[in-house]
Short mmCIF file of C-alpha atoms in Angstrom, two decimals:
data_model
loop_
_atom_site.label_atom_id
_atom_site.label_comp_id
_atom_site.label_asym_id
_atom_site.label_seq_id
_atom_site.Cartn_x
_atom_site.Cartn_y
_atom_site.Cartn_z
CA MET A 1 -65.05 90.59 72.92
CA ARG A 2 -66.56 91.02 69.65
CA ALA A 3 -65.55 88.54 66.98
CA VAL A 4 -62.41 89.48 65.19
CA ALA A 5 -60.65 88.57 61.89
CA LEU A 6 -57.23 87.27 61.51
CA TYR A 7 -55.26 88.72 58.26
CA GLY A 8 -52.41 87.05 56.74
CA THR A 9 -50.12 88.44 53.95
CA LEU A 10 -51.47 91.48 52.06
CA GLY A 11 -48.64 91.17 49.40
CA SER A 12 -47.37 94.77 47.95
CA LEU A 13 -49.97 96.61 49.76
CA VAL A 14 -48.53 95.82 52.93
CA LEU A 15 -44.79 96.10 51.45
CA SER A 16 -45.39 99.65 50.04
CA ALA A 17 -47.51 101.08 53.49
CA LEU A 18 -44.52 99.91 55.61
CA VAL A 19 -42.03 102.22 53.74
CA ALA A 20 -43.35 105.48 55.46
CA ALA A 21 -46.27 106.94 57.85
CA PRO A 22 -49.22 108.18 56.40
CA ALA A 23 -48.91 111.07 54.04
CA GLY A 24 -48.89 114.28 55.89
CA SER A 25 -48.70 112.39 59.10
CA ALA A 26 -47.02 113.90 62.60
CA ASP A 27 -46.94 111.08 64.17
CA PRO A 28 -43.21 109.65 63.93
CA LEU A 29 -42.14 106.61 62.13
CA THR A 30 -43.03 103.94 64.53
CA ALA A 31 -44.70 100.71 63.95
CA GLU A 32 -48.07 102.14 64.94
CA ALA A 33 -47.58 105.01 62.44
CA ARG A 34 -46.88 102.58 59.70
CA GLY A 35 -49.86 100.41 60.64
CA VAL A 36 -52.07 103.21 60.47
CA ALA A 37 -50.92 103.33 56.66
CA VAL A 38 -51.76 99.82 56.37
CA ALA A 39 -55.16 99.84 57.66
CA ALA A 40 -56.27 103.15 55.62
CA GLN A 41 -54.65 101.61 52.40
CA ARG A 42 -56.82 98.62 53.25
CA ALA A 43 -59.86 100.46 54.03
CA ALA A 44 -59.64 102.53 50.77
CA ALA A 45 -58.77 99.79 48.87
CA ALA A 46 -62.17 98.03 49.93
CA PRO A 47 -64.85 100.64 50.77
CA MET A 48 -67.35 99.97 53.09
CA HIS A 49 -70.85 98.60 52.12
CA PHE A 50 -73.86 100.21 53.78
CA GLY A 51 -77.17 98.35 54.07
CA ARG A 52 -80.01 98.04 56.38
CA CYS A 53 -78.95 98.40 59.82
CA PRO A 54 -79.54 95.71 62.35
CA GLN A 55 -82.41 95.84 64.49
CA ALA A 56 -80.17 96.42 67.61
CA GLU A 57 -79.38 99.79 66.22
CA SER A 58 -83.04 101.07 66.74
CA LEU A 59 -82.49 103.23 63.60
CA PRO A 60 -85.11 104.06 61.11
CA ALA A 61 -85.13 102.90 57.63
CA SER A 62 -83.66 106.23 56.12
CA VAL A 63 -80.18 105.32 58.10
CA GLN A 64 -77.79 102.76 56.44
CA CYS A 65 -75.37 100.82 58.42
CA GLY A 66 -72.02 99.33 57.89
CA THR A 67 -68.56 98.27 59.32
CA VAL A 68 -65.03 99.11 59.19
CA GLU A 69 -62.31 96.94 60.40
CA VAL A 70 -59.37 98.36 62.44
CA PRO A 71 -56.27 97.15 64.15
CA LEU A 72 -56.60 96.51 67.94
CA ASP A 73 -52.99 97.01 67.91
CA TYR A 74 -52.00 99.33 65.12
CA ALA A 75 -48.29 97.81 65.54
CA GLN A 76 -49.51 94.60 64.37
CA PRO A 77 -51.78 96.18 61.57
CA THR A 78 -52.37 92.35 60.20
CA GLY A 79 -53.06 90.94 63.15
CA ARG A 80 -56.47 90.94 65.42
CA GLN A 81 -58.93 93.13 63.51
CA ILE A 82 -62.12 94.43 65.42
CA ALA A 83 -65.19 95.94 63.66
CA LEU A 84 -66.71 99.29 64.30
CA THR A 85 -70.29 100.17 63.50
CA VAL A 86 -71.07 103.10 61.34
CA SER A 87 -74.18 104.66 60.07
CA ARG A 88 -74.90 107.01 57.31
CA VAL A 89 -77.51 109.08 55.55
CA ARG A 90 -76.33 110.29 52.19
CA ALA A 91 -76.15 114.05 51.12
CA LYS A 92 -79.67 114.92 49.74
CA GLY A 93 -78.37 118.06 47.75
CA ALA A 94 -76.86 118.41 44.29
CA GLY A 95 -73.67 119.86 45.73
CA ARG A 96 -72.22 117.14 47.82
CA GLN A 97 -69.31 118.32 49.79
CA GLY A 98 -68.31 114.96 51.31
CA ALA A 99 -68.73 113.04 54.45
CA LEU A 100 -69.33 114.92 57.98
CA VAL A 101 -68.53 112.45 60.74
CA PHE A 102 -69.21 113.31 64.21
CA ASN A 103 -68.54 112.21 67.73
CA PRO A 104 -70.37 113.23 70.86
CA GLY A 105 -67.79 112.77 73.67
CA GLY A 106 -67.56 110.60 76.49
CA PRO A 107 -65.07 108.71 76.35
CA GLY A 108 -67.75 105.98 75.72
CA ALA A 109 -70.71 107.53 73.74
CA SER A 110 -71.83 106.59 70.13
CA SER A 111 -72.93 108.88 67.66
CA MET A 112 -74.76 105.92 65.50
CA TYR A 113 -78.01 108.23 65.98
CA PHE A 114 -76.53 111.29 64.48
CA PRO A 115 -77.51 110.64 60.62
CA MET A 116 -81.21 110.91 62.15
CA VAL A 117 -80.52 114.96 62.60
CA ALA A 118 -81.05 115.16 58.57
CA GLN A 119 -84.76 114.77 59.36
CA LEU A 120 -84.58 118.44 61.79
CA ALA A 121 -85.17 121.85 59.79
CA GLY A 122 -82.19 123.20 61.37
CA TRP A 123 -79.89 120.66 59.54
CA LYS A 124 -81.71 121.13 56.36
CA ARG A 125 -79.03 122.75 54.44
CA ILE A 126 -75.61 120.59 56.23
CA ALA A 127 -77.83 117.47 55.36
CA GLY A 128 -77.90 118.79 51.87
CA ALA A 129 -74.15 119.19 51.24
CA TYR A 130 -72.75 116.10 53.54
CA ASP A 131 -73.49 112.62 53.95
CA LEU A 132 -74.09 112.51 57.91
CA VAL A 133 -71.97 110.05 59.47
CA GLY A 134 -71.92 108.55 63.04
CA TYR A 135 -70.24 105.71 64.35
CA ALA A 136 -69.55 103.44 67.52
CA PRO A 137 -65.93 103.91 68.73
CA ARG A 138 -63.88 100.94 69.57
CA GLY A 139 -65.48 99.38 72.76
CA VAL A 140 -68.81 100.75 72.79
CA ALA A 141 -71.88 99.26 72.14
CA ARG A 142 -71.20 96.60 69.03
CA SER A 143 -67.89 97.89 68.56
CA ALA A 144 -66.15 95.20 70.19
CA PRO A 145 -67.86 95.87 73.38
CA LEU A 146 -65.75 96.36 76.78
CA SER A 147 -67.56 95.44 79.96
CA CYS A 148 -65.80 95.81 83.17
CA GLN A 149 -68.78 94.88 85.68
CA ASP A 150 -72.11 93.11 85.70
CA PRO A 151 -74.69 95.42 84.63
CA ALA A 152 -76.74 94.73 87.42
CA ASP A 153 -74.42 95.45 89.98
CA PHE A 154 -73.31 98.62 88.13
CA ALA A 155 -76.88 99.89 88.40
CA LYS A 156 -77.33 98.84 91.95
CA ALA A 157 -79.47 101.60 93.92
CA PRO A 158 -80.41 103.11 95.86
CA THR A 159 -76.85 104.50 96.83
CA GLU A 160 -74.94 107.06 98.79
CA SER A 161 -73.35 110.40 97.70
CA PRO A 162 -71.81 111.79 100.74
CA SER A 163 -70.08 115.40 100.28
CA TYR A 164 -67.56 114.70 103.03
CA PRO A 165 -67.10 111.38 103.29
CA SER A 166 -65.95 109.30 106.61
CA GLU A 167 -62.71 107.52 106.50
CA SER A 168 -64.97 103.78 106.22
CA TYR A 169 -66.59 105.09 103.37
CA LYS A 170 -63.44 106.03 101.69
CA LYS A 171 -62.24 102.69 102.51
CA GLU A 172 -65.32 101.17 100.64
CA ARG A 173 -64.93 103.22 97.90
CA ILE A 174 -61.25 102.16 97.51
CA ALA A 175 -62.19 98.38 97.81
CA GLN A 176 -64.68 98.81 94.91
CA ALA A 177 -62.41 100.94 92.52
CA GLN A 178 -60.12 98.25 92.86
CA ALA A 179 -62.39 95.73 92.13
CA TYR A 180 -63.52 97.42 89.17
CA ALA A 181 -60.06 98.09 87.67
CA GLN A 182 -59.67 93.95 88.17
CA GLY A 183 -62.92 93.70 86.31
CA CYS A 184 -61.88 95.48 83.46
CA ALA A 185 -58.23 93.43 83.13
CA ARG A 186 -60.16 90.23 83.58
CA ASN A 187 -62.74 91.02 80.94
CA ALA A 188 -60.47 92.46 78.54
CA GLY A 189 -57.57 90.68 78.77
CA ASP A 190 -54.38 91.85 76.81
CA ALA A 191 -56.87 94.15 74.82
CA LEU A 192 -57.42 96.57 77.77
CA ARG A 193 -54.47 98.70 77.04
CA PHE A 194 -55.22 99.34 73.55
CA TYR A 195 -58.46 101.81 74.51
CA THR A 196 -56.96 105.00 74.25
CA SER A 197 -57.52 108.43 72.84
CA ILE A 198 -54.39 107.78 70.21
CA ASN A 199 -55.86 104.49 68.86
CA ASN A 200 -59.34 106.35 68.53
CA ALA A 201 -57.48 109.24 66.36
CA ARG A 202 -56.12 106.13 64.39
CA ASP A 203 -59.37 104.63 64.02
CA LEU A 204 -60.91 107.95 62.55
CA ASP A 205 -58.37 108.08 59.85
CA VAL A 206 -59.10 104.48 59.00
CA LEU A 207 -62.71 105.57 58.86
CA ARG A 208 -61.97 108.59 56.52
CA ALA A 209 -60.33 106.10 54.05
CA ALA A 210 -63.04 103.61 54.48
CA LEU A 211 -65.54 106.24 53.54
CA GLY A 212 -63.68 107.20 50.36
CA GLU A 213 -62.37 110.79 51.71
CA LYS A 214 -58.97 112.09 51.05
CA LYS A 215 -59.65 114.57 53.79
CA LEU A 216 -61.81 114.53 56.70
CA THR A 217 -64.47 116.88 57.72
CA PHE A 218 -65.16 116.11 61.35
CA MET A 219 -67.29 117.62 64.35
CA GLY A 220 -66.35 116.36 67.83
CA ALA A 221 -67.86 117.78 70.74
CA SER A 222 -66.59 117.31 74.49
CA TYR A 223 -64.27 114.20 74.50
CA GLY A 224 -64.74 114.26 71.11
CA THR A 225 -62.77 117.69 70.91
CA TYR A 226 -59.69 115.89 72.62
CA PHE A 227 -59.21 113.00 70.52
CA GLY A 228 -60.35 115.42 67.52
CA ALA A 229 -57.00 117.19 68.45
CA VAL A 230 -54.93 114.32 68.84
CA TYR A 231 -56.10 113.74 65.35
CA ALA A 232 -54.87 117.12 64.03
CA THR A 233 -51.66 116.52 65.53
CA LEU A 234 -51.21 113.15 63.82
CA PHE A 235 -52.39 114.04 60.55
CA PRO A 236 -52.73 117.72 59.99
CA SER A 237 -52.73 117.41 56.20
CA HIS A 238 -55.77 114.72 56.34
CA ILE A 239 -58.11 117.24 57.60
CA ARG A 240 -60.52 119.19 55.32
CA ARG A 241 -62.57 121.14 58.15
CA MET A 242 -62.88 120.51 61.97
CA VAL A 243 -65.57 121.84 64.64
CA PHE A 244 -64.33 121.53 68.46
CA ASP A 245 -67.50 121.82 70.12
CA SER A 246 -67.24 122.31 74.19
CA VAL A 247 -63.45 121.80 74.38
CA VAL A 248 -61.50 119.58 76.65
CA ASP A 249 -58.27 121.41 78.06
CA PRO A 250 -55.71 119.43 75.72
CA ASP A 251 -52.59 120.26 77.95
CA PRO A 252 -50.62 117.03 78.78
CA GLN A 253 -50.25 118.37 82.38
CA GLN A 254 -54.22 118.34 82.62
CA ILE A 255 -54.93 114.96 81.20
CA TRP A 256 -56.89 113.41 82.93
CA TYR A 257 -56.51 114.07 86.39
CA ARG A 258 -56.46 117.95 86.89
CA ASN A 259 -59.06 118.11 84.35
CA ASN A 260 -61.25 116.45 86.48
CA LEU A 261 -60.43 118.33 89.54
CA ASP A 262 -61.15 121.60 87.31
CA GLN A 263 -64.57 120.08 86.02
CA SER A 264 -65.55 119.74 89.82
CA LEU A 265 -64.81 123.38 90.54
CA ALA A 266 -66.77 124.44 87.68
CA PHE A 267 -69.66 122.56 88.30
CA GLU A 268 -70.22 124.07 91.69
CA SER A 269 -70.62 127.72 89.96
CA ARG A 270 -73.28 125.93 87.34
CA TRP A 271 -74.97 124.28 90.49
CA LYS A 272 -75.52 127.77 91.61
CA ASP A 273 -76.62 128.96 88.30
CA PHE A 274 -79.56 126.68 88.33
CA ARG A 275 -80.32 127.45 91.89
CA THR A 276 -80.43 131.27 91.11
CA TRP A 277 -82.75 130.33 87.91
CA VAL A 278 -84.72 128.67 90.33
CA ALA A 279 -85.25 131.23 92.73
CA LYS A 280 -86.10 133.61 90.28
CA HIS A 281 -88.86 131.60 89.71
CA ASP A 282 -90.18 130.97 93.13
CA ALA A 283 -93.92 131.61 92.55
CA VAL A 284 -93.64 128.66 90.19
CA TYR A 285 -91.37 125.98 92.04
CA HIS A 286 -91.97 127.14 95.82
CA LEU A 287 -88.18 126.10 96.75
CA GLY A 288 -86.78 129.32 97.78
CA GLY A 289 -86.50 133.06 96.98
CA THR A 290 -82.64 132.74 96.89
CA ALA A 291 -79.75 130.33 95.64
CA ALA A 292 -79.15 129.67 99.31
CA GLU A 293 -82.91 128.81 100.17
CA VAL A 294 -83.21 126.43 97.20
CA LEU A 295 -80.17 124.55 98.47
CA GLU A 296 -81.80 124.23 101.67
CA SER A 297 -84.62 122.57 99.97
CA TYR A 298 -82.33 120.40 97.80
CA GLU A 299 -80.63 119.16 101.42
CA LYS A 300 -84.02 118.59 102.68
CA VAL A 301 -84.81 116.32 99.96
CA ARG A 302 -81.53 114.69 100.16
CA ALA A 303 -81.83 113.67 103.88
CA ALA A 304 -85.41 112.14 103.08
CA LEU A 305 -84.12 109.90 100.42
CA THR A 306 -81.48 109.11 102.72
CA ARG A 307 -83.68 107.89 105.42
CA GLU A 308 -86.17 106.78 102.89
CA PRO A 309 -85.47 106.12 99.00
CA ALA A 310 -88.07 107.12 96.57
CA GLY A 311 -89.70 104.25 95.07
CA GLY A 312 -87.30 101.94 97.21
CA LYS A 313 -84.55 102.77 93.96
CA VAL A 314 -83.76 106.87 94.51
CA GLY A 315 -81.26 107.65 97.03
CA PRO A 316 -78.93 110.37 97.42
CA ALA A 317 -76.41 109.38 94.84
CA GLN A 318 -79.23 108.85 91.95
CA LEU A 319 -80.63 112.47 93.11
CA GLN A 320 -77.12 113.76 92.54
CA ALA A 321 -76.91 112.40 89.29
CA ALA A 322 -80.37 113.41 88.19
CA ILE A 323 -79.69 117.06 89.18
CA LEU A 324 -76.07 117.15 87.59
CA LYS A 325 -77.37 116.56 84.36
CA ALA A 326 -78.82 120.37 85.04
CA GLY A 327 -75.49 121.18 85.15
CA TYR A 328 -74.95 120.02 81.70
CA TYR A 329 -77.88 121.15 80.02
CA ASP A 330 -80.31 124.03 80.86
CA ASP A 331 -83.22 122.10 79.03
CA TYR A 332 -83.18 120.03 82.24
CA TRP A 333 -83.80 122.92 84.72
CA SER A 334 -87.63 122.90 84.56
CA SER A 335 -88.00 119.32 84.89
CA ARG A 336 -85.34 119.22 87.94
CA ALA A 337 -86.90 121.73 89.68
CA THR A 338 -90.30 120.15 89.26
CA ALA A 339 -89.41 117.13 90.68
CA LEU A 340 -87.80 118.59 93.74
CA SER A 341 -90.99 120.89 94.20
CA GLU A 342 -93.39 118.05 93.78
CA TYR A 343 -91.27 115.63 96.22
CA LEU A 344 -91.55 118.28 99.00
CA LYS A 345 -95.31 118.37 98.24
CA GLY A 346 -95.63 114.33 99.04
CA ASN A 347 -95.48 113.56 95.01
CA PRO A 348 -92.33 111.61 94.56
CA LYS A 349 -93.44 110.38 91.23
CA PRO A 350 -91.51 112.90 88.81
CA LEU A 351 -88.36 112.37 90.80
CA ILE A 352 -88.69 108.66 90.45
CA GLU A 353 -89.35 108.85 87.00
CA GLN A 354 -86.16 111.06 86.39
CA ALA A 355 -83.75 109.84 88.71
CA ALA A 356 -84.30 106.20 89.13
CA PRO A 357 -82.20 103.55 87.05
CA LYS A 358 -83.78 102.04 84.05
CA PRO A 359 -83.04 98.39 83.97
CA GLU A 360 -83.35 98.32 80.08
CA SER A 361 -80.21 101.03 79.92
CA ALA A 362 -78.17 99.08 82.43
CA HIS A 363 -75.97 97.17 79.70
CA ASP A 364 -75.41 100.29 77.78
CA ASP A 365 -74.64 102.54 80.89
CA GLU A 366 -72.33 99.82 82.07
CA ASN A 367 -70.71 99.63 78.92
CA GLY A 368 -70.31 103.42 78.40
CA ASN A 369 -68.85 103.47 81.84
CA ALA A 370 -66.10 100.78 80.90
CA VAL A 371 -65.22 102.48 77.93
CA TYR A 372 -64.88 105.70 79.90
CA THR A 373 -62.60 104.14 82.10
CA ALA A 374 -60.43 102.35 80.14
CA VAL A 375 -59.64 105.26 77.82
CA GLU A 376 -59.09 107.90 80.76
CA CYS A 377 -56.70 105.60 82.86
CA ASN A 378 -54.76 104.57 79.80
CA ASP A 379 -53.98 107.89 78.21
CA ALA A 380 -52.04 109.36 80.93
CA ALA A 381 -50.32 108.84 84.52
CA TRP A 382 -52.45 108.95 87.40
CA PRO A 383 -51.74 109.21 90.96
CA THR A 384 -51.50 105.73 92.43
CA ASP A 385 -51.51 106.89 96.13
CA PHE A 386 -54.84 107.34 97.53
CA ALA A 387 -53.33 110.20 99.90
CA THR A 388 -52.99 112.59 96.75
CA TRP A 389 -56.45 111.86 95.82
CA ASP A 390 -57.67 112.32 99.56
CA ARG A 391 -55.79 115.49 99.80
CA ASP A 392 -56.95 117.48 96.67
CA ASN A 393 -60.48 116.47 96.94
CA SER A 394 -60.66 116.85 100.59
CA LYS A 395 -59.46 120.64 99.82
CA LEU A 396 -61.30 120.88 96.72
CA ALA A 397 -64.31 119.76 98.42
CA THR A 398 -64.79 122.53 100.84
CA LEU A 399 -65.16 125.04 98.05
CA ALA A 400 -66.99 122.65 95.67
CA PRO A 401 -69.04 119.78 97.13
CA PHE A 402 -71.61 119.38 94.78
CA GLU A 403 -69.64 117.10 92.44
CA THR A 404 -66.26 116.88 93.73
CA TRP A 405 -66.20 113.31 95.47
CA ASP A 406 -68.45 112.09 93.21
CA ASN A 407 -66.29 112.85 90.34
CA ALA A 408 -63.44 111.35 92.28
CA TRP A 409 -64.88 107.71 92.78
CA MET A 410 -65.69 107.67 89.42
CA ASN A 411 -62.16 108.03 88.31
CA LEU A 412 -60.48 106.19 90.97
CA PRO A 413 -60.08 102.94 89.06
CA CYS A 414 -57.06 104.63 87.47
CA ALA A 415 -55.12 104.67 90.54
CA TYR A 416 -55.09 100.96 90.49
CA TRP A 417 -55.10 100.46 86.67
CA PRO A 418 -53.55 97.21 85.66
CA ALA A 419 -52.96 98.15 82.12
CA PRO A 420 -49.49 100.48 81.26
CA GLN A 421 -50.50 103.84 80.98
CA GLN A 422 -48.78 105.95 78.32
CA LYS A 423 -47.45 109.62 77.96
CA ALA A 424 -50.18 112.12 77.35
CA VAL A 425 -50.19 113.10 73.50
CA ASP A 426 -48.37 116.78 73.34
CA VAL A 427 -51.40 118.23 70.96
CA ARG A 428 -50.22 121.06 68.67
CA ALA A 429 -49.61 121.94 65.40
CA GLU A 430 -46.99 123.87 63.37
CA GLU A 431 -48.15 127.37 61.77
CA GLY A 432 -49.77 126.85 58.72
CA ALA A 433 -50.18 123.00 58.82
CA LEU A 434 -53.86 122.82 59.50
CA PRO A 435 -56.63 124.28 57.87
CA PRO A 436 -58.83 126.99 59.52
CA THR A 437 -60.41 124.92 62.25
CA LEU A 438 -63.63 126.20 64.42
CA ILE A 439 -63.68 126.21 68.26
CA LEU A 440 -66.66 126.59 69.96
CA ALA A 441 -67.55 127.17 73.94
CA ALA A 442 -69.79 128.32 76.30
CA GLU A 443 -68.11 130.84 78.67
CA ARG A 444 -69.88 128.81 81.51
CA ASP A 445 -69.92 125.35 80.63
CA ALA A 446 -68.58 123.12 83.42
CA ALA A 447 -68.33 119.85 81.88
CA THR A 448 -65.37 121.48 79.68
CA PRO A 449 -64.54 124.79 81.62
CA TYR A 450 -63.80 127.85 79.09
CA HIS A 451 -60.13 127.97 79.61
CA GLY A 452 -59.64 124.78 77.54
CA ALA A 453 -60.90 126.54 74.25
CA LEU A 454 -58.04 129.19 75.01
CA GLU A 455 -55.74 126.35 75.24
CA LEU A 456 -56.74 124.62 72.38
CA GLN A 457 -56.68 127.72 69.99
CA GLN A 458 -53.09 128.67 71.18
CA ARG A 459 -52.11 124.79 70.39
CA LEU A 460 -53.79 124.72 66.87
CA PRO A 461 -52.50 127.98 65.07
CA GLY A 462 -55.12 129.38 62.35
CA SER A 463 -58.10 128.00 64.70
CA VAL A 464 -60.96 130.31 65.18
CA LEU A 465 -63.03 130.75 68.67
CA VAL A 466 -66.60 131.33 68.87
CA THR A 467 -67.74 131.93 72.34
CA GLU A 468 -71.48 132.04 73.77
CA LYS A 469 -71.14 134.52 76.50
CA ASP A 470 -72.71 134.20 79.79
CA ALA A 471 -74.12 130.55 79.09
CA GLY A 472 -73.35 127.05 80.38
CA THR A 473 -74.87 124.71 78.04
CA HIS A 474 -72.50 121.59 77.23
CA GLY A 475 -72.47 121.45 73.44
CA ILE A 476 -73.75 124.43 71.78
CA ALA A 477 -73.91 123.45 67.94
CA GLY A 478 -77.50 122.67 66.59
CA GLY A 479 -78.53 123.95 70.05
CA ALA A 480 -80.67 127.13 71.11
CA ASN A 481 -78.20 129.70 69.54
CA GLY A 482 -79.02 130.89 66.13
CA CYS A 483 -75.78 133.01 66.30
CA VAL A 484 -73.49 129.95 67.07
CA ASN A 485 -75.53 127.52 64.54
CA GLY A 486 -74.89 130.41 61.67
CA TYR A 487 -70.85 130.32 62.52
CA VAL A 488 -70.78 126.85 62.36
CA GLU A 489 -73.42 126.27 58.68
CA ASP A 490 -71.32 129.11 57.42
CA TYR A 491 -67.74 127.02 57.99
CA LEU A 492 -69.09 123.67 56.95
CA LEU A 493 -70.76 125.03 54.09
CA ASN A 494 -68.68 127.73 52.76
CA GLY A 495 -65.57 127.15 54.75
CA ARG A 496 -65.90 130.87 56.02
CA THR A 497 -64.62 131.65 59.85
CA PRO A 498 -64.66 134.99 61.68
CA VAL A 499 -60.98 136.62 61.74
CA ARG A 500 -59.59 135.06 65.02
CA ARG A 501 -62.35 135.35 67.68
CA ALA A 502 -66.55 136.10 67.84
CA SER A 503 -68.76 135.86 70.46
CA CYS A 504 -72.69 135.40 70.53
CA ALA A 505 -75.11 136.63 72.96
CA PRO A 506 -76.24 133.79 75.47
CA HIS A 507 -79.54 131.77 74.22
CA PRO A 508 -82.71 132.61 76.29
CA GLU A 509 -83.08 131.07 79.43
CA PRO A 510 -85.45 128.00 79.96
CA ASN A 511 -89.12 128.85 80.43
CA PRO A 512 -90.38 127.58 84.12
CA VAL A 513 -93.44 125.44 83.47
CA SER A 514 -95.35 123.77 86.35
CA LEU A 515 -95.76 119.87 85.93
CA ASP A 516 -99.50 120.28 85.01
CA GLU A 517 -98.81 122.86 82.39
CA ARG A 518 -95.92 120.85 81.04
CA THR A 519 -98.14 117.62 80.39
CA ALA A 520 -101.55 119.01 80.03
CA GLY A 521 -102.97 117.69 76.63
CA ARG A 522 -99.88 116.92 75.43
CA PRO A 523 -98.93 113.15 76.87
CA GLY A 524 -95.70 111.57 75.96
CA HIS A 525 -94.52 114.65 74.37
CA VAL A 526 -90.96 114.88 73.86
CA LEU A 527 -89.00 117.47 71.90
CA PRO A 528 -85.96 116.23 69.65
CA ALA A 529 -82.55 116.99 70.88
CA LEU A 530 -79.00 116.36 69.15
#
């Protein structure tokens, strides 16, 4: 755990803050609510200092960095503090509107890179109006980093990924899940229970105050929409503008066990979308002229990797993880199809490059997974009897074998979680309590299925939903759809939204490019991405 500070008596600041919850807060007068007031007032009284970023952040000189201290436990706001790292690029225009804070999801992801988008043409007007602010949430990267396992063990490869696991394999994974949960408790100690979505929302309010903002302008993607919605529930009058991009279903009954089942089912459809596209371009990839034939080619690769892992590192689980990215983002469709095609021609190099674990990222990968696990396990109750997991996932795997069991294994430590599991937050706002908020969703998104956006809109009166029709990329703001980007820009710059709902035609499908065409004359070419 990163070094923390102990705070003593803060005099009248503490005494005045303890008399009430934060102004406009929907959080009841709990010790934690009063603690947010203490921390936010302290942060506002001593605004953040920004300077040169530490070398560890690998950020250009145009980006400045700072830290904000937040209580580990909001019930003890003058006790143990943790420092969250923050990055910023100042607004470049004359009409500055404040700070725009971004979170990319996870749980376990950092947005320290976010200010770099100021250099991209598509962000020019937004970067002119806003300070672009990224940060690493609690537990992530240098923000009191959480770890549950030796990174080398976490990155161990090759590994299996059976769609229909045997009883002996299930027992192995149960033992691994139990050991992982125990590792989280051993490494984090008493702090483990404080990695939650509600604390992420409270941290966000302290960050708002530290930035000198009376009201928050926030863009959250994926999991960022969930704790953003928790923030809207707790602090409705602290919101200026909010963009929810690719929405987690916030229904307390869905958090998090049922959301993961729904996600696995949705990935089966998205997996078919990818295979259908590959089949359409069989002249390029030669993997089959139908989605079923492409599946046969994939299974050939999978079987071969079971017998002999590519490069000694790419087995079935590494293959599946690489192909899963094509379920998230169609930007990966061409490279993944090329890797499968080349492998079947006898050239495993592209697949090894795309799927083999990268030793240099093992530490960050393990840290991200640890935070993901801690937050989701702490946020709500999970089934504690493996028989429930076995029944639900065995049934689902008959319909959706692609991702079901891998998703189950990732979350199984929650069945054996050693920290107290809280009741899921009932996300909602009263009519008129919030300014208009903007919800974005792709109709075929698998990571956060579309019904989550509909649920959030019901729970946040006055919110507006923009749908990218017949598309499935996860995270659509700042992407390839000019219609979506237009709505986002108009909202952030002018506060304008459609009346209640609007739709955009899908962005163009990826252009199939063979390996030779992709690399010829352009060594090392990489497109910038958000």
